[in-house]
Amino acid sequence: MTKYIFVTGGVSSSLGKGIFAASLAKLLQDRGFEVTIQKFDPYLNIDPGTLNPYEHGECYVTEDGAETDLDLGHYERFLNINTSQANNVTTGRIYQSVLDKERQGAFLGKTVQVIPHITDEIKRRFTLLNETKRYDFIITELGGTVGDIESLPYIEAVRQFIWDKGKENAIVCHLTLLPYLSAAKELKTKPTQHSVKLLLENGIQPDVLICRTEKEIPRDLKQKIALFCNVSENAVIQAIDKESIYDVPLDMLKEQIDLVVLDKLKIKSKQEPKLEKWKRFLSNLKNAKKEVNIAVVGKYVELQDAYKSIYESFIHAGAAKGIKVKVDSIHSKTINESNASEILAKYDGILVAPGFGERAIIGKIETIKYCRTQNVPFLGICLGMQMAVIEFARNVANLEDAHSFEMNKKTKYPVIHLMEQQKNITQKGGTMRLGAYDCSIDKNSLAFKLYKTNMISERHRHRYEFNNEYLELLTSKGLKATGINPENHLVEIVELENHPFFIGAQFHPELKSTPENPHPLFKGLVEAAWNRKNSN
Ligand code: GLN
């Protein structure tokens, strides 16, 4: 029988519910259980695909082409599993299903209400993942903070669900914050007590409390929290601030959260978690002796979460290569023709980020020109690849003002144009070319050397593509299309001849990199950056 673990948050947002959920899942997975995680988000957008990165960070794309919350990236990176559309549910999607049914007359004349109709739909979705595969554990992370108006139907659905399934089949892990008051030199438990009280008001007694803290929690304080919040002492778990999110599973192992959970859910474990590969990754990460400086040039640099998967991919690749990767984010609006070489001189490798729209595009093009002419290792992702094609068309193939149709509808040389299948699309949400597609790789290419195979599959999120009318011309000038979609001949990878490392990818390699499976393109860039640094 599947066991259900709900992860809620109180006191404050950004306590790391996603990382906690992924860490707990990791421990259970390492004990030999089948585990998956899903995220329920309380906003009304059908999915985060239409959200600006400033609003909600990166939009994470799954194999099946769902545009999802970035926490799904953590789930995949920690567990090495593929998630799907079913792993991310929003209030918008819940209402959409209920309202669609209402229009079909499925409610037989009844008044349609939040309770029971919305809560029933939430409960139905709690178990939905079990329809495709049988899991031992389904962990459900509830977005938002307990006490928010929009979280209420979820909390009520969890209460009913536990009542239906029984306490030994469904539990609640609640994350809270223990603020440290430096004047009093004390950790404070009152906010935690209040947030548990809020849950109790809604009929939920949390089973485990995960207390975020910047200081060690003394034993007597744990006892106090246990007593006042009505949980067992071993279920008060310390989650101390960490240098790296990848330390968290080991900390949770030390706190024996897995044992607490197994005990509450009355399950015997097949084996102890060893986390061997994980520990090896961490040790490589921490003992890296070499160092490189990488610039990520994009326009959402102010927000750490906007390029989450890219930053994580550098960590994975660095650990694999024994190289500490120091990443600086640079806003492309600060870069122009006259200052590019000055700003970028200190970097051993450069990544030009994905993105949309005209704003700050020139800085990206100038960055790429600098990489091309100065032999600096370069990886361009999606828009970064498209800009590499434009830079080459303008400055090498002499196609003056060549551009992407996205930025300039009147350009004489639309070297990047709208995909045929996109031409009649007017709706925004979920309509890009999304998810995994095959790409066949030319054997005489850098990509082949890195991937070590001639057929790959990578994830996508774009509307525009390389315009094949310019393929012959650009190839003849030295920009090689080394990765092609075998079905529709769409150019997926471009490379430069006579350059130590210059790759543009129409897809998003960052979405498939994990600590235990670092991505070949990122490993390649980090290594090339080191080679450049070393030879200088
Ligand atoms: N704006 C470009 C397109 O839609 C690139 C998208 C991206 O970088 N994800 O094709």
Short mmCIF file of C-alpha atoms in Angstrom, two decimals, residues 188-437:
data_model
loop_
_atom_site.label_atom_id
_atom_site.label_comp_id
_atom_site.label_asym_id
_atom_site.label_seq_id
_atom_site.Cartn_x
_atom_site.Cartn_y
_atom_site.Cartn_z
CA LYS A 188 12.83 31.37 19.72
CA THR A 189 10.10 28.75 19.47
CA LYS A 190 6.99 30.92 19.62
CA PRO A 191 6.54 31.36 15.84
CA THR A 192 6.74 27.59 15.51
CA GLN A 193 4.15 27.10 18.23
CA HIS A 194 1.86 29.58 16.50
CA SER A 195 2.18 27.96 13.13
CA VAL A 196 1.41 24.53 14.61
CA LYS A 197 -1.59 26.10 16.28
CA LEU A 198 -2.77 27.34 12.88
CA LEU A 199 -2.55 23.81 11.55
CA LEU A 200 -4.42 22.49 14.59
CA GLU A 201 -7.18 25.03 14.05
CA ASN A 202 -7.62 23.42 10.66
CA GLY A 203 -7.74 19.95 12.12
CA ILE A 204 -4.21 18.83 11.37
CA GLN A 205 -1.75 17.66 13.98
CA PRO A 206 1.68 17.62 12.33
CA ASP A 207 3.65 14.43 12.89
CA VAL A 208 7.14 15.77 12.26
CA LEU A 209 8.49 19.30 12.72
CA ILE A 210 11.47 20.35 10.67
CA CYS A 211 12.93 23.43 12.29
CA ARG A 212 15.03 25.71 10.10
CA THR A 213 17.67 27.35 12.23
CA GLU A 214 21.01 29.10 11.96
CA LYS A 215 22.26 27.65 15.29
CA GLU A 216 22.25 24.15 16.76
CA ILE A 217 19.01 23.46 18.62
CA PRO A 218 19.80 22.45 22.22
CA ARG A 219 18.16 19.28 23.56
CA ASP A 220 15.96 21.15 26.05
CA LEU A 221 14.60 23.35 23.32
CA LYS A 222 13.71 20.32 21.23
CA GLN A 223 11.90 18.93 24.26
CA LYS A 224 10.03 22.17 24.72
CA ILE A 225 8.94 22.24 21.07
CA ALA A 226 7.89 18.59 21.30
CA LEU A 227 5.81 19.21 24.42
CA PHE A 228 4.11 22.40 23.22
CA CYS A 229 3.51 21.18 19.70
CA ASN A 230 2.39 17.73 20.68
CA VAL A 231 4.96 15.72 18.69
CA SER A 232 7.42 13.10 19.86
CA GLU A 233 10.89 14.42 20.73
CA ASN A 234 12.62 12.45 17.99
CA ALA A 235 10.22 14.05 15.51
CA VAL A 236 11.62 17.52 16.15
CA ILE A 237 14.19 17.69 13.40
CA GLN A 238 16.93 20.28 13.18
CA ALA A 239 17.47 21.73 9.71
CA ILE A 240 20.46 23.97 10.11
CA ASP A 241 21.54 26.42 7.38
CA LYS A 242 23.99 24.80 4.99
CA GLU A 243 26.61 25.99 2.59
CA SER A 244 25.19 23.74 -0.13
CA ILE A 245 21.72 22.32 -0.68
CA TYR A 246 23.44 19.03 -1.47
CA ASP A 247 24.50 18.73 2.20
CA VAL A 248 20.90 18.50 3.32
CA PRO A 249 20.27 14.76 2.67
CA LEU A 250 23.28 13.90 4.85
CA ASP A 251 22.06 16.18 7.61
CA MET A 252 18.63 14.62 7.44
CA LEU A 253 20.27 11.21 7.63
CA LYS A 254 22.05 12.31 10.81
CA GLU A 255 18.76 13.52 12.24
CA GLN A 256 17.28 10.10 11.34
CA ILE A 257 14.24 11.64 9.71
CA ASP A 258 13.84 8.50 7.59
CA LEU A 259 13.53 6.33 10.70
CA VAL A 260 11.01 8.69 12.26
CA VAL A 261 8.90 8.64 9.11
CA LEU A 262 9.10 4.86 8.69
CA ASP A 263 8.11 4.39 12.30
CA LYS A 264 5.10 6.70 12.02
CA LEU A 265 3.97 5.00 8.83
CA LYS A 266 4.58 1.55 10.30
CA ILE A 267 6.90 0.39 7.58
CA LYS A 268 9.93 -1.90 7.83
CA SER A 269 12.87 -0.87 5.75
CA LYS A 270 14.68 -3.21 3.41
CA GLN A 271 18.10 -1.61 3.85
CA GLU A 272 20.05 1.26 5.39
CA PRO A 273 20.63 4.36 3.26
CA LYS A 274 24.25 4.56 2.19
CA LEU A 275 24.19 7.47 -0.26
CA GLU A 276 27.51 6.31 -1.68
CA LYS A 277 27.37 8.10 -5.01
CA TRP A 278 26.02 11.20 -3.32
CA LYS A 279 28.84 11.27 -0.80
CA ARG A 280 31.38 10.81 -3.56
CA PHE A 281 29.87 13.76 -5.41
CA LEU A 282 30.00 15.91 -2.26
CA SER A 283 33.57 14.97 -1.53
CA ASN A 284 34.59 15.80 -5.12
CA LEU A 285 32.75 19.08 -4.83
CA LYS A 286 34.43 20.08 -1.60
CA ASN A 287 37.91 18.86 -2.40
CA ALA A 288 38.19 20.44 -5.84
CA LYS A 289 41.60 22.07 -6.01
CA LYS A 290 41.45 23.78 -9.37
CA GLU A 291 39.25 26.78 -10.01
CA VAL A 292 37.69 28.53 -12.99
CA ASN A 293 35.66 31.71 -13.42
CA ILE A 294 32.56 31.46 -15.53
CA ALA A 295 30.23 34.27 -16.58
CA VAL A 296 26.54 33.65 -17.13
CA VAL A 297 25.29 36.46 -19.33
CA GLY A 298 21.54 36.97 -19.28
CA LYS A 299 18.86 39.41 -18.31
CA TYR A 300 17.37 37.83 -15.21
CA VAL A 301 20.57 37.89 -13.21
CA GLU A 302 19.21 39.76 -10.18
CA LEU A 303 17.25 36.74 -9.12
CA GLN A 304 19.18 33.61 -8.09
CA ASP A 305 16.27 31.37 -9.00
CA ALA A 306 15.85 32.54 -12.59
CA TYR A 307 18.68 30.36 -13.92
CA LYS A 308 18.54 27.78 -11.15
CA SER A 309 19.23 24.69 -13.24
CA ILE A 310 22.14 26.37 -15.02
CA TYR A 311 23.86 27.25 -11.75
CA GLU A 312 23.26 23.74 -10.41
CA SER A 313 24.65 22.19 -13.61
CA PHE A 314 27.92 24.05 -13.08
CA ILE A 315 28.16 22.62 -9.57
CA HIS A 316 27.64 19.08 -10.89
CA ALA A 317 30.12 19.51 -13.73
CA GLY A 318 32.73 21.13 -11.48
CA ALA A 319 32.55 18.27 -8.98
CA ALA A 320 32.93 15.73 -11.80
CA LYS A 321 36.03 17.49 -13.09
CA GLY A 322 37.56 18.37 -9.71
CA ILE A 323 37.21 22.04 -10.54
CA LYS A 324 35.61 24.67 -8.36
CA VAL A 325 33.40 26.71 -10.66
CA LYS A 326 32.93 30.31 -9.62
CA VAL A 327 29.97 31.72 -11.48
CA ASP A 328 29.25 35.42 -11.89
CA SER A 329 25.96 36.55 -13.35
CA ILE A 330 26.27 39.52 -15.64
CA HIS A 331 23.34 41.52 -16.95
CA SER A 332 23.58 41.67 -20.73
CA LYS A 333 22.39 45.31 -20.68
CA THR A 334 25.76 46.29 -19.18
CA ILE A 335 27.72 44.87 -22.11
CA ASN A 336 28.34 46.70 -25.37
CA GLU A 337 30.80 46.71 -28.22
CA SER A 338 33.35 48.91 -26.50
CA ASN A 339 33.40 47.36 -23.05
CA ALA A 340 32.82 43.64 -23.78
CA SER A 341 36.46 42.58 -23.70
CA GLU A 342 37.12 44.60 -20.55
CA ILE A 343 34.14 43.21 -18.63
CA LEU A 344 34.63 39.66 -19.81
CA ALA A 345 38.42 39.41 -19.69
CA LYS A 346 38.57 37.70 -16.30
CA TYR A 347 36.37 34.78 -17.34
CA ASP A 348 37.69 31.43 -18.48
CA GLY A 349 34.38 30.41 -19.98
CA ILE A 350 31.07 32.08 -20.81
CA LEU A 351 27.48 30.90 -20.98
CA VAL A 352 24.83 32.96 -22.71
CA ALA A 353 21.49 32.23 -21.13
CA PRO A 354 18.07 31.41 -22.55
CA GLY A 355 15.42 34.11 -22.71
CA PHE A 356 12.67 35.89 -24.55
CA GLY A 357 12.23 39.23 -26.21
CA GLU A 358 14.30 42.11 -27.46
CA ARG A 359 15.48 43.65 -24.18
CA ALA A 360 19.27 43.65 -23.65
CA ILE A 361 19.88 41.48 -26.70
CA ILE A 362 22.83 43.49 -27.99
CA GLY A 363 24.88 42.62 -24.91
CA LYS A 364 24.39 38.95 -25.65
CA ILE A 365 25.51 39.38 -29.25
CA GLU A 366 28.60 41.35 -28.21
CA THR A 367 29.44 38.71 -25.62
CA ILE A 368 29.30 36.01 -28.26
CA LYS A 369 31.42 38.03 -30.65
CA TYR A 370 34.02 38.36 -27.92
CA CYS A 371 33.96 34.57 -27.30
CA ARG A 372 34.23 33.80 -31.00
CA THR A 373 37.05 36.19 -31.75
CA GLN A 374 39.02 35.66 -28.53
CA ASN A 375 38.71 31.86 -28.48
CA VAL A 376 36.91 31.90 -25.15
CA PRO A 377 34.97 28.70 -24.37
CA PHE A 378 31.30 29.41 -25.05
CA LEU A 379 28.03 27.64 -24.46
CA GLY A 380 24.84 29.29 -25.71
CA ILE A 381 21.54 27.87 -24.59
CA CYS A 382 18.34 28.33 -26.58
CA LEU A 383 18.20 32.12 -27.08
CA GLY A 384 21.97 32.00 -26.47
CA MET A 385 22.31 29.63 -29.43
CA GLN A 386 20.04 31.76 -31.60
CA MET A 387 22.13 34.84 -30.82
CA ALA A 388 25.27 32.94 -31.74
CA VAL A 389 23.76 32.28 -35.17
CA ILE A 390 22.85 35.96 -35.52
CA GLU A 391 26.28 37.15 -34.44
CA PHE A 392 27.91 34.84 -36.98
CA ALA A 393 25.50 35.82 -39.75
CA ARG A 394 26.14 39.51 -39.16
CA ASN A 395 29.84 39.56 -38.51
CA VAL A 396 31.21 36.63 -40.51
CA ALA A 397 28.67 35.99 -43.27
CA ASN A 398 28.11 39.76 -43.73
CA LEU A 399 24.33 39.51 -43.55
CA GLU A 400 23.85 43.01 -42.27
CA ASP A 401 21.33 43.33 -39.44
CA ALA A 402 20.48 39.64 -39.63
CA HIS A 403 18.14 38.93 -36.76
CA SER A 404 15.58 36.68 -35.21
CA PHE A 405 12.01 37.16 -36.33
CA GLU A 406 11.20 37.34 -32.61
CA MET A 407 13.05 40.65 -32.25
CA ASN A 408 12.70 42.15 -35.70
CA LYS A 409 9.81 41.19 -37.96
CA LYS A 410 11.23 43.29 -40.83
CA THR A 411 14.79 41.98 -40.92
CA LYS A 412 16.12 41.24 -44.38
CA TYR A 413 17.89 38.16 -43.06
CA PRO A 414 15.70 36.24 -40.60
CA VAL A 415 18.34 33.63 -39.79
CA ILE A 416 16.16 32.61 -36.86
CA HIS A 417 12.49 32.36 -37.77
CA LEU A 418 9.19 31.26 -36.30
CA MET A 419 8.67 27.49 -36.46
CA GLU A 420 6.07 26.42 -38.98
CA GLN A 421 3.97 24.69 -36.30
CA GLN A 422 3.90 27.90 -34.28
CA LYS A 423 2.46 30.11 -37.00
CA ASN A 424 -1.20 29.69 -36.18
CA ILE A 425 -0.84 29.62 -32.43
CA THR A 426 -2.39 32.51 -30.55
CA GLN A 427 -2.62 31.10 -27.02
CA LYS A 428 0.44 31.60 -24.83
CA GLY A 429 0.33 28.86 -22.18
CA GLY A 430 1.79 25.44 -23.00
CA THR A 431 2.08 26.15 -26.73
CA MET A 432 5.83 26.33 -27.32
CA ARG A 433 7.83 23.40 -28.64
CA LEU A 434 8.18 21.69 -25.30
CA GLY A 435 9.81 18.62 -23.84
CA ALA A 436 12.14 15.91 -25.08
CA TYR A 437 13.09 15.48 -28.74
#
